XYZ file of C-alpha atoms in Angstrom:
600
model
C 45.940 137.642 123.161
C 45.810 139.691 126.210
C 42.292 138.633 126.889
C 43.086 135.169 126.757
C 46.130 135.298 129.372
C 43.812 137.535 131.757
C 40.825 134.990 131.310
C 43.531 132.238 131.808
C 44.496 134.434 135.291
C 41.578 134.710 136.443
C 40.417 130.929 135.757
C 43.672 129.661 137.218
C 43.372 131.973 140.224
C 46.663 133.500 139.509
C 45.681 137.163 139.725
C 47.156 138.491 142.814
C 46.624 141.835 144.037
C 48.986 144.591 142.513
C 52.089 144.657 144.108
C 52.279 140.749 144.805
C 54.120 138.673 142.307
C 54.810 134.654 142.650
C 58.529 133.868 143.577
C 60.109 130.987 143.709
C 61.735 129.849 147.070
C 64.466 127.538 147.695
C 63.889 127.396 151.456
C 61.996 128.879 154.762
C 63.930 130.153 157.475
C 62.213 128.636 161.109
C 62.328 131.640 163.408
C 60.289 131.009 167.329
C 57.577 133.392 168.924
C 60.894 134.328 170.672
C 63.357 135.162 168.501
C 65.304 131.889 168.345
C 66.180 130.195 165.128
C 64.860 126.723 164.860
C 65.812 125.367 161.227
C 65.903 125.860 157.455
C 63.506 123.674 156.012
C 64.098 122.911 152.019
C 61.560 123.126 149.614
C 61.045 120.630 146.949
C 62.481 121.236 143.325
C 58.976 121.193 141.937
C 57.179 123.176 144.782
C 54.783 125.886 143.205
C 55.831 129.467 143.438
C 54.902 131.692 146.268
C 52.886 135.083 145.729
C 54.860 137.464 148.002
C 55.132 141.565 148.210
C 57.608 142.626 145.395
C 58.582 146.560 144.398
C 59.175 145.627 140.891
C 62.390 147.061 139.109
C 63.325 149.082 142.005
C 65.030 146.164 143.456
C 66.990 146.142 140.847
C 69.158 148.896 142.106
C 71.600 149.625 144.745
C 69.486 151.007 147.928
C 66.021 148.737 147.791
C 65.106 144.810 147.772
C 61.719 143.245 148.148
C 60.347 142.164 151.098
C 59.702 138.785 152.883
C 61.375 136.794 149.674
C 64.713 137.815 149.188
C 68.134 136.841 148.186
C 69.517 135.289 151.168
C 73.118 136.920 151.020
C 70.351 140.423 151.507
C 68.581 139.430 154.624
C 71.005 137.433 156.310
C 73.723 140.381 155.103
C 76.373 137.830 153.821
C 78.858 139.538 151.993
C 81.547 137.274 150.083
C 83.388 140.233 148.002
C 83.840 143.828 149.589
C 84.424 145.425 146.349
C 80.945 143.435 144.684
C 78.728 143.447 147.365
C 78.723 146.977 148.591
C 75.583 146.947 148.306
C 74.388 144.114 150.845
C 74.524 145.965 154.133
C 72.509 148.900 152.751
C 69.449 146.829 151.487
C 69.939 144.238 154.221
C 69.147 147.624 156.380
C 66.317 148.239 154.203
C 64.862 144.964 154.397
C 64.915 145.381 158.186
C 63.272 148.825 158.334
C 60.431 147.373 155.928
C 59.656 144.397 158.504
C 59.920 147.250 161.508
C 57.548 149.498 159.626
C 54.840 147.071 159.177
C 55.540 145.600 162.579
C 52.811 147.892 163.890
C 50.465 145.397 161.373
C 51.566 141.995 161.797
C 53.585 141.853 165.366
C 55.714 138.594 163.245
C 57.688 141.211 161.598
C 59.365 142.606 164.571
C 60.191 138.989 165.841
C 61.991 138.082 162.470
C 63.550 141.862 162.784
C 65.229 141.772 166.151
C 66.391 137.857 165.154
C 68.142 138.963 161.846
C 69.707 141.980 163.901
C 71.573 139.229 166.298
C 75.094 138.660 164.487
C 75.115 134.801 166.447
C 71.370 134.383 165.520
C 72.201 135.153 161.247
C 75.397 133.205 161.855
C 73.213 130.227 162.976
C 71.401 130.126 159.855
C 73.774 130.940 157.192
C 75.766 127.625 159.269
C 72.867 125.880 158.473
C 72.379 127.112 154.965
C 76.389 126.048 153.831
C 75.232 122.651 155.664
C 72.450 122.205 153.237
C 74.719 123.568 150.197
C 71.901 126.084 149.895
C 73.286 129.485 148.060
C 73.756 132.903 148.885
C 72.092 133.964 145.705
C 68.868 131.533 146.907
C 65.982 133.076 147.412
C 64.835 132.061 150.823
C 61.323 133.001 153.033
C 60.615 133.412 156.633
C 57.951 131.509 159.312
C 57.588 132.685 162.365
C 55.764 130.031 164.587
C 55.514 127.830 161.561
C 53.870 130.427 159.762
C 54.742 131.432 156.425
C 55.165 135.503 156.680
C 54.377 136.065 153.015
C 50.707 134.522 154.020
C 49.474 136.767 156.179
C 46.650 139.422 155.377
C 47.252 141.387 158.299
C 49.578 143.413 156.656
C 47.987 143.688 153.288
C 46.305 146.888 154.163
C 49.864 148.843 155.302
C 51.918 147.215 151.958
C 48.619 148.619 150.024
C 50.221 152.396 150.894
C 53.704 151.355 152.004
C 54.179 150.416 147.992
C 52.654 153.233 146.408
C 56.125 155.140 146.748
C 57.478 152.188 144.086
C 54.437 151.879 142.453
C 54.623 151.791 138.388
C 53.989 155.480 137.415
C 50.783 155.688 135.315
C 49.567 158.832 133.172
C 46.979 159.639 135.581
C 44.112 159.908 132.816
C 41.136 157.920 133.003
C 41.132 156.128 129.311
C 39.549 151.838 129.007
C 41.858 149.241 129.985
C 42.550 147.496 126.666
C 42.338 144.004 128.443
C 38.959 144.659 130.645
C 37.576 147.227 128.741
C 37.107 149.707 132.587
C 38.045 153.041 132.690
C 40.997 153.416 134.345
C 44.559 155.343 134.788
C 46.946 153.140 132.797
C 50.354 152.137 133.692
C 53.137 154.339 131.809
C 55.274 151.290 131.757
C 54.455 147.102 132.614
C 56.616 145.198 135.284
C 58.573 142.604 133.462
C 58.244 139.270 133.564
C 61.111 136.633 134.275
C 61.381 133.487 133.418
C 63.120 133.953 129.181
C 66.893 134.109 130.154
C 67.477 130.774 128.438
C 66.119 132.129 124.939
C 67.059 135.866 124.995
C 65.476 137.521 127.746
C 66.962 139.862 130.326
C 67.900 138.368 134.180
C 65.975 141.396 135.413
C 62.867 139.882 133.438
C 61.517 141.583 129.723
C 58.290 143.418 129.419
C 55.032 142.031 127.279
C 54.132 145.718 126.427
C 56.765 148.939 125.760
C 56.876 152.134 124.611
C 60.161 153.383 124.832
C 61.176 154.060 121.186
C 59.838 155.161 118.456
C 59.164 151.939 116.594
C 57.034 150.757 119.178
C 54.650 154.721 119.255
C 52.068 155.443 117.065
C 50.475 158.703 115.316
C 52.466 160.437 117.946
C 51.216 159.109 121.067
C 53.544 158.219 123.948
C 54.093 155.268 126.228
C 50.945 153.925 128.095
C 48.771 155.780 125.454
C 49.361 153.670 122.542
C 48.503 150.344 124.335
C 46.423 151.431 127.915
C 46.446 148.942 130.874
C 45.276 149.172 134.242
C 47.453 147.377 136.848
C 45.204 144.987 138.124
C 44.555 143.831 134.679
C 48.377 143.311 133.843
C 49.480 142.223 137.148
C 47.167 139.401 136.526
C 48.140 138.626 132.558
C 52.037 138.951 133.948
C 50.948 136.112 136.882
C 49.480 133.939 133.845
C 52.657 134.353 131.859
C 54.920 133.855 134.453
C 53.085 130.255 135.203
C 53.132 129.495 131.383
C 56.325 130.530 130.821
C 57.490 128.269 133.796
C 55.944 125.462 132.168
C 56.906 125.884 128.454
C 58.885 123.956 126.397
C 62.185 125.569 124.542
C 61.641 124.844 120.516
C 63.480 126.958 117.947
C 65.035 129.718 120.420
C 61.592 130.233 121.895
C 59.290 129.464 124.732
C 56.446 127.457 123.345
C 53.758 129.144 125.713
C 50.581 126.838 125.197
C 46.832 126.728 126.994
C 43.799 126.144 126.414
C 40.398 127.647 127.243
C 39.138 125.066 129.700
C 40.642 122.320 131.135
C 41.375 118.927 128.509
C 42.088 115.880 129.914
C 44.696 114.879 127.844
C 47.588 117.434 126.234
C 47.892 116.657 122.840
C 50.504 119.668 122.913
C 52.915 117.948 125.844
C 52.876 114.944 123.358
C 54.573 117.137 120.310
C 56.742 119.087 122.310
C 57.907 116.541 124.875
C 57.546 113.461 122.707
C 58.001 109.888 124.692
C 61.820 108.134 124.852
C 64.834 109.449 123.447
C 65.788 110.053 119.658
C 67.946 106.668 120.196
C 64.817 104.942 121.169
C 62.412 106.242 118.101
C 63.886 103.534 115.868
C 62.536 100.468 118.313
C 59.173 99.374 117.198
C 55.693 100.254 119.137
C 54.600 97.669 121.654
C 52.066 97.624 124.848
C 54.002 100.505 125.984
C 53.305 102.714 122.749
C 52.664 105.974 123.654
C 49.330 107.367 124.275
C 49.914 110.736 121.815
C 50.308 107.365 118.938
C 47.404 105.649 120.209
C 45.181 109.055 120.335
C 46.127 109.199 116.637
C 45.314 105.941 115.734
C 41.806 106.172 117.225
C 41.097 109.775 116.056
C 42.230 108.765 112.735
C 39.866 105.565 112.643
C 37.539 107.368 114.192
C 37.860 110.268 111.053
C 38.211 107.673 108.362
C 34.837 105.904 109.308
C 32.713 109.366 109.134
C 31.897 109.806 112.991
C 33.096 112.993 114.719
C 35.071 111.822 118.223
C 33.557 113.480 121.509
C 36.197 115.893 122.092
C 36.064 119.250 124.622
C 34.705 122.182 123.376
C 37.801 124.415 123.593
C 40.156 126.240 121.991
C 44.048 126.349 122.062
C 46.506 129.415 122.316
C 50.384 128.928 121.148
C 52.536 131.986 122.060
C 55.732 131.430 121.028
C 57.635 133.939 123.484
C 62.048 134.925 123.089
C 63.252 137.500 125.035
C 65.423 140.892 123.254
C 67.330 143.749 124.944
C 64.321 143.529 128.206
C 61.219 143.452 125.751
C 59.375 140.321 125.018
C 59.387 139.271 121.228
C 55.864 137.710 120.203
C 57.472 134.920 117.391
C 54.285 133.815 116.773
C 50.411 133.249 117.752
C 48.164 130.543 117.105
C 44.585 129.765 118.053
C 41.838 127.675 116.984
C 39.506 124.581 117.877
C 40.521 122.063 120.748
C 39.432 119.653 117.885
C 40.758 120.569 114.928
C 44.053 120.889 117.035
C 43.782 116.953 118.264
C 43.110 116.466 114.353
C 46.104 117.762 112.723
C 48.826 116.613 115.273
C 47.033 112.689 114.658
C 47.712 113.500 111.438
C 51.330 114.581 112.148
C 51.839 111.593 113.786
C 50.199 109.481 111.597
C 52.586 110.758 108.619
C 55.524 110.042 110.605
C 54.445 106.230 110.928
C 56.982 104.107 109.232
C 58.016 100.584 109.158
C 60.689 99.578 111.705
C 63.971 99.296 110.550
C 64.021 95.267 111.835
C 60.621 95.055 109.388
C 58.919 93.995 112.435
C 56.209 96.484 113.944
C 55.830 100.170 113.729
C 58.156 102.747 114.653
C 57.193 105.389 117.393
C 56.925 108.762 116.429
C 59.392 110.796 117.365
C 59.309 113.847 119.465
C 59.852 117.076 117.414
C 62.987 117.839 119.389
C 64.889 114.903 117.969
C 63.109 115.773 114.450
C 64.916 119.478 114.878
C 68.317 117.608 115.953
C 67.936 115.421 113.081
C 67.402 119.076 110.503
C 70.872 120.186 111.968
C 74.138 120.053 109.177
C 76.247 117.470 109.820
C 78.913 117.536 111.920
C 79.367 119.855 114.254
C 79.801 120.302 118.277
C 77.524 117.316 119.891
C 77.861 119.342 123.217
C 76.121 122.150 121.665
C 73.246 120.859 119.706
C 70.210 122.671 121.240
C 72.328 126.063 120.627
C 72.547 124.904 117.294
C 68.787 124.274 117.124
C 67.788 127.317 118.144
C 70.811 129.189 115.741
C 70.328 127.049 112.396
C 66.826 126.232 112.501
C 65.414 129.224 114.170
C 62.912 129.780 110.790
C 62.471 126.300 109.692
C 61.096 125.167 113.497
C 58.346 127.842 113.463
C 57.552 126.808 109.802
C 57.582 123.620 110.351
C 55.340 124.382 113.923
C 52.914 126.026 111.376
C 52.730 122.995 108.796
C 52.429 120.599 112.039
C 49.078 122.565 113.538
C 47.327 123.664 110.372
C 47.792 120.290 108.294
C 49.422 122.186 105.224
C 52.601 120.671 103.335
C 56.518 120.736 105.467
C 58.600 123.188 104.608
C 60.597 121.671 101.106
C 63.856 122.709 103.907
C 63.158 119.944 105.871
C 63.740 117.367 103.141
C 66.211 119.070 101.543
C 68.308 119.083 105.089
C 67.668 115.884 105.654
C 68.306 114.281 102.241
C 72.298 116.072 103.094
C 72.165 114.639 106.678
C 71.602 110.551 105.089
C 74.062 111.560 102.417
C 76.784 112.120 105.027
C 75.758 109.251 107.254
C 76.692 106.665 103.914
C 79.976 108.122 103.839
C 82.072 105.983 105.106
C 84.561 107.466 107.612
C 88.148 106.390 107.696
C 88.931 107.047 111.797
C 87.802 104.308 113.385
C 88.397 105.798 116.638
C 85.146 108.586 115.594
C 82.116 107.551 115.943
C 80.349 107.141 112.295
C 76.924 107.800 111.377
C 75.258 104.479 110.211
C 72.693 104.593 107.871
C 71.630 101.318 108.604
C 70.772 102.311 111.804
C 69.106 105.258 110.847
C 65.250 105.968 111.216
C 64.414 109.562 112.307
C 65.609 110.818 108.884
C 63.752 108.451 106.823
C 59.649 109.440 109.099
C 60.430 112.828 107.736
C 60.925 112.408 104.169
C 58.270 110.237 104.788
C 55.897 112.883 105.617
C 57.013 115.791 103.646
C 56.383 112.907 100.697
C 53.189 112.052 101.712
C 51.738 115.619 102.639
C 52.804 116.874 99.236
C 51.227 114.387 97.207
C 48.212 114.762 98.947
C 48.400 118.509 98.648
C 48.774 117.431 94.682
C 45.623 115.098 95.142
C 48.014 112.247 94.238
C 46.350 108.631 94.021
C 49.544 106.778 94.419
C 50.737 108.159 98.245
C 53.356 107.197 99.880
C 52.883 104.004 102.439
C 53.825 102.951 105.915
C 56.089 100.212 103.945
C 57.272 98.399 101.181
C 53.903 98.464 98.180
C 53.982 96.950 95.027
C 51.862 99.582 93.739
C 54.666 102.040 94.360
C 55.946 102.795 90.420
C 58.067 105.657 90.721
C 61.295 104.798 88.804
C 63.158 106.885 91.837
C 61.483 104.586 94.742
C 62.199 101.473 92.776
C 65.754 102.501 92.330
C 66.328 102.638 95.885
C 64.553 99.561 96.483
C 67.597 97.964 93.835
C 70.229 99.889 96.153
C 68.884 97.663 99.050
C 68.930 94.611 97.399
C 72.082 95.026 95.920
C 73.690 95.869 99.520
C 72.193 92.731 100.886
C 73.423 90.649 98.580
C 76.974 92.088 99.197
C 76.607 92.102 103.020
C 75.728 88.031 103.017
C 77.897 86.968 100.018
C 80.953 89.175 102.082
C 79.984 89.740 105.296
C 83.880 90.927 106.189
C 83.851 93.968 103.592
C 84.961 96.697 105.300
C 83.062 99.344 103.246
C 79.801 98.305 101.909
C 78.375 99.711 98.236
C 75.592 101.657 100.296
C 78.318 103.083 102.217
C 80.182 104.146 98.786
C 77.469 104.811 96.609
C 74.373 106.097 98.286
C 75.026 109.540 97.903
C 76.020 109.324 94.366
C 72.631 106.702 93.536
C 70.531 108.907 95.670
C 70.998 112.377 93.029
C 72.255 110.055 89.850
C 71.229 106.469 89.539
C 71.646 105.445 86.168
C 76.175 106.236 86.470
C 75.732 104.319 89.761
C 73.360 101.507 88.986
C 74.958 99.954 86.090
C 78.097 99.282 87.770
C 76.507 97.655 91.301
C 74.714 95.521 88.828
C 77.799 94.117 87.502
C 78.879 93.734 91.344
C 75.885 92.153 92.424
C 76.974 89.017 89.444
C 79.889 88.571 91.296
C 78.699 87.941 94.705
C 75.780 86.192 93.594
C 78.030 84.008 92.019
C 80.062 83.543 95.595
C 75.975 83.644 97.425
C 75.730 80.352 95.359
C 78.475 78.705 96.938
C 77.311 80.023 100.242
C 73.301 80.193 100.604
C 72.341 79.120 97.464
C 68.618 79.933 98.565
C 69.518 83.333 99.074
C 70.573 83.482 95.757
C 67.670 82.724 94.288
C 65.572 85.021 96.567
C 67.817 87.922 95.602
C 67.905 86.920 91.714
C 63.885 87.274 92.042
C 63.990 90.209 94.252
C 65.724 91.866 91.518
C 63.758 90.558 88.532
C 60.639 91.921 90.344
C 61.872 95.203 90.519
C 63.350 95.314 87.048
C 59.593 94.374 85.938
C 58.391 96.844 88.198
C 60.201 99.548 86.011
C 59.087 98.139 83.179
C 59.578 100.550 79.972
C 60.626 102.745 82.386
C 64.864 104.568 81.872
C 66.588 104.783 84.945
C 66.801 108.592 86.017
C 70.286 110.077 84.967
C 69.409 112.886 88.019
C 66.833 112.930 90.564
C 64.863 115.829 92.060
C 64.557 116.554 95.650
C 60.713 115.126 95.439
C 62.528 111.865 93.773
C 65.445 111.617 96.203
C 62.595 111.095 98.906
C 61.215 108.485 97.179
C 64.736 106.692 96.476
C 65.597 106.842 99.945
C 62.444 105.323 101.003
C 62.561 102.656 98.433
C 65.120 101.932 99.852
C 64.315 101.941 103.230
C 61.275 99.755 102.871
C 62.736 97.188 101.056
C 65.806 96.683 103.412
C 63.289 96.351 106.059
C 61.050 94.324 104.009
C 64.493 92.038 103.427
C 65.636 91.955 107.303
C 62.030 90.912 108.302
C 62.282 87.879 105.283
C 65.543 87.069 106.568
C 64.194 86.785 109.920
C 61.233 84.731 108.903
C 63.351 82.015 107.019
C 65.832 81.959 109.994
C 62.920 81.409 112.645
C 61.056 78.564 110.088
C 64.553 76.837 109.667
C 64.875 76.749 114.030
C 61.193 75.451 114.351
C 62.366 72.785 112.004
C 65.417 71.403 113.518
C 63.236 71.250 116.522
């Protein structure tokens, strides 16, 4: 692991010199060759970080800051609360004598010094700052003549000593680096890394490696000993992490650190984490702008399914899950394996989520494993706070479910079990009409991942009969065919009353979904009686439904309605019924679209 995110370093060019470390900066500060200020000149949100001299922890305290890239309230010595920023004045004098000290180095330094020690010249700029509702917590730079400071090397050789009084301590004895393998004199403790305050970690940044209790020593052997590292080597696995971590998606309560071993062309990664269009858009069927992660599958899949073996890059793929605790960094996982076999499973991932729009019409789009996790949550509960509640309630079904996604293997029974409860609340029906209900009708998401928790654990099984992309005849599962009779029997309701306020799939899913044969029996006897008003109506509806339902009925054949369904066969009730609502809709739409080419 270690090797991999120096390798990735040193690939990357990310391995700065010890005692560098990239920062990000909100804005330069335009000084002249004379002293004058000139401007503050905004960076862009998405600028790349800046490798500048930093001191490490030390700045953490109450007499020291780091130098060139600084808070701006440090250099510019803007103090907004006496009793909070006591502080300021002592490391804005600090920051001064660094830029004096090295002066004799890089003659810049002593032009930004004697501007920042003019009270109307720091005025000026913090103006200018307020004007561009920049912050005094911002971390700001410095150019002199247009030059950034932080890019000069002609004071390398002066910050190369100047540092060594904040320098991590190391034991002193010469034992190999466990990342390069060179004898060297290890560090008795890492600099942290920033970058995991939004799953855990510390503002201050959490370290990859530590020693500092017991738990973490073995067979009595103290700090660096137990895991050596030579600075250079770290400094440059902490520059890879901090780039990773900056680019990482949050799943689960954890940083989903991802790379690969040589550049790929296309991410299949970005596609399962990110996903394309909102969980509100998953339900509308795939046209020319399908996504490319769906049409990778498609073609890797046809590709698989015809014998030949796609060109793909001879890589492999690293997945660090990364959460901060208490300043350490907690390792929630580690995966690694073939850039191929990778691009394999996650077209098969998507490939089990296809499923038949809704409308009947088309494909759905996959959707992005975010709104899959949203969809997992319990019902209910604060809308404002759903990603907390990701990373709280699912925080060992997302990694589990991670794992089934990348290694092909069954989804966690959890997932279908969660979202079996999450359609039986969205068929209640909700008296407040002012809240918003959950439709079923409307509902998709839920129905792609019983879908493929169905379908992997048949095949696991080495099941023949697997579940489809839609509505089969070949489908004989007394469950699935019992769903298929819920749909029917709503559609007959919904055209023979149209003005019911609460619909039989509204009142009876739930129950029909665990217990069909007490639920059945009675929305038989219903469906007579609006048949019976469907005559009066659409008689040719009637007739379609009658048949719809004498298919099914010899689709079950000798076959007794379940009295109570396991979770396997509640998955195959609520896709029955699924794909034959859809199956309906599309009919429906077919007959209305012959009937307008005819009166025309």
């Amino acid at each position: 692991m270690l090797h991999e995110l120096y390798q990735y370093a040193i690939d990357h060019e990310l391995a700065a010199q010890p005692g560098f470390k990239p920062k990000k900066v909100k804005a330069y500060v335009s000084i002249s060759l004379d002293g004058e200020f000139l401007a503050v000149v905004p960076r862009d949100k998405d600028a790349p970080d800046v490798y500048a001299p930093d001191i490490g922890s030390a700045a953490n305290g109450t007499r020291y800051c780091n130098f060139l890239i600084e808070k701006a309230k440090i250099p510019l010595k803007i103090i907004e609360d006496e009793s909070k920023d006591k502080s300021i004045p002592i490391k804005h004098d600090f920051f001064l004598s660094m830029l004096e000290d090295g002066g004799e180095y890089e003659s810049k330094f002593l032009v930004l010094a004697q501007a920042l020690r003019d009270d109307g010249t720091r005025s000026q700029i913090v103006d200018e700052l307020i004007r561009q509702k920049l912050k005094p917590a911002d971390s700001i730079g410095f150019r002199v003549d247009g030059v950034p400071l932080e890019t000069s090397e002609a004071f390398l050789l002066w910050w190369g000593n100047y540092r060594s009084r904040f320098a991590p301590e190391t034991s002193g004895e010469q034992v190999p680096c466990l990342i390069t393998g060179e004898l060297t004199a290890p560090l008795a403790t890492v600099p942290k890394v920033s970058g995991l305050f939004a799953v855990g970690g510390h503002s201050s940044g959490d370290a990859f490696l530590c020693f500092d209790k017991d738990a973490f020593q073995s067979y009595g052997l103290k700090k660096s000993a137990n895991a050596s590292v030579s600075e250079e080597a770290m400094t440059a696995v902490n520059a890879a992490l901090t780039e990773l971590i900056r680019k990482a998606d949050t799943l689960g309560g954890a940083k989903m650190v991802h790379w690969y071993s040589c550049d790929v062309s296309e991410d299949p990664l970005d596609d399962l984490f990110d996903g394309f269009g909102d969980a509100e858009e998953t339900d509308a069927p795939a046209k020319n702008g399908e996504n490319k992660a769906l049409t990778q599958a498609r073609s890797l899949i046809a590709a698989l399914s015809r014998g030949e073996t796609p060109i793909l890059p001879d890589a492999r793929y690293y997945i660090l899950p990364l959460s901060g605790a208490g300043g350490r960094m907690m390792v929630r996982g580690w995966y690694e394996g073939r850039f191929e076999t990778l691009c394999r499973n996650i077209a098969l991932w998507f490939s089990d989520l296809r499923l038949v729009s809704r409308n009947g019409k088309g494909l759905t789009k996959p959707p992005k494993l975010s709104a899959v996790c949203v969809r997992l949550l319990k019902p209910g509960g604060d809308g404002k706070k759903v990603w907390e509640r990701v990373d709280e309630e699912l925080k060992s079904l997302s990694s589990r479910l991670l794992d089934a996604i990348l290694t092909g293997a069954p989804l966690p029974d959890e997932a279908a079990v969660r979202t079996l409860r999450y359609l039986r609340s969205a068929s209640v029906n909700q008296d407040d009409k002012d809240e918003k209900k959950l439709k079923l009708e409307n509902e998709t998401i839920a129905f792609q991942i019983l879908k493929a928790w169905l379908l992997r654990r048949q095949r696991a099984k080495g099941e023949t009969e697997q579940m489809g992309e839609s509505k089969s005849a070949a489908q004989s599962s007394p469950a699935y065919i019992c769903g298929a009779m819920l749909a029917v029997y709503g559609e007959i309701q919904k055209k023979s009353s149209p003005d019911v306020n609460i619909s039989v799939v509204e009142r009876y899913f739930g129950a029909a979904s665990t217990t069909p044969a007490f639920v059945l029996g009675r929305l038989a006897q219903l469906s007579v009686h609006h048949l019976r008003k469907l005559d009066q109506l659409s008689p040719g509806l009637a007739v379609k439904y009658r048949k719809e339902l004498e298919g099914l009925a010899q689709r079950m054949g000798d076959q007794d309605i379940p009295t109570t369904l396991s979770v396997e066969q509640q998955a195959q009730f609520a896709l029955g019924y699924y794909q034959q609502r859809a199956a309906l809709y599309q009919g429906g739409r077919n007959q209305e679209e012959e009937k307008e080419d005819g009166d025309q």
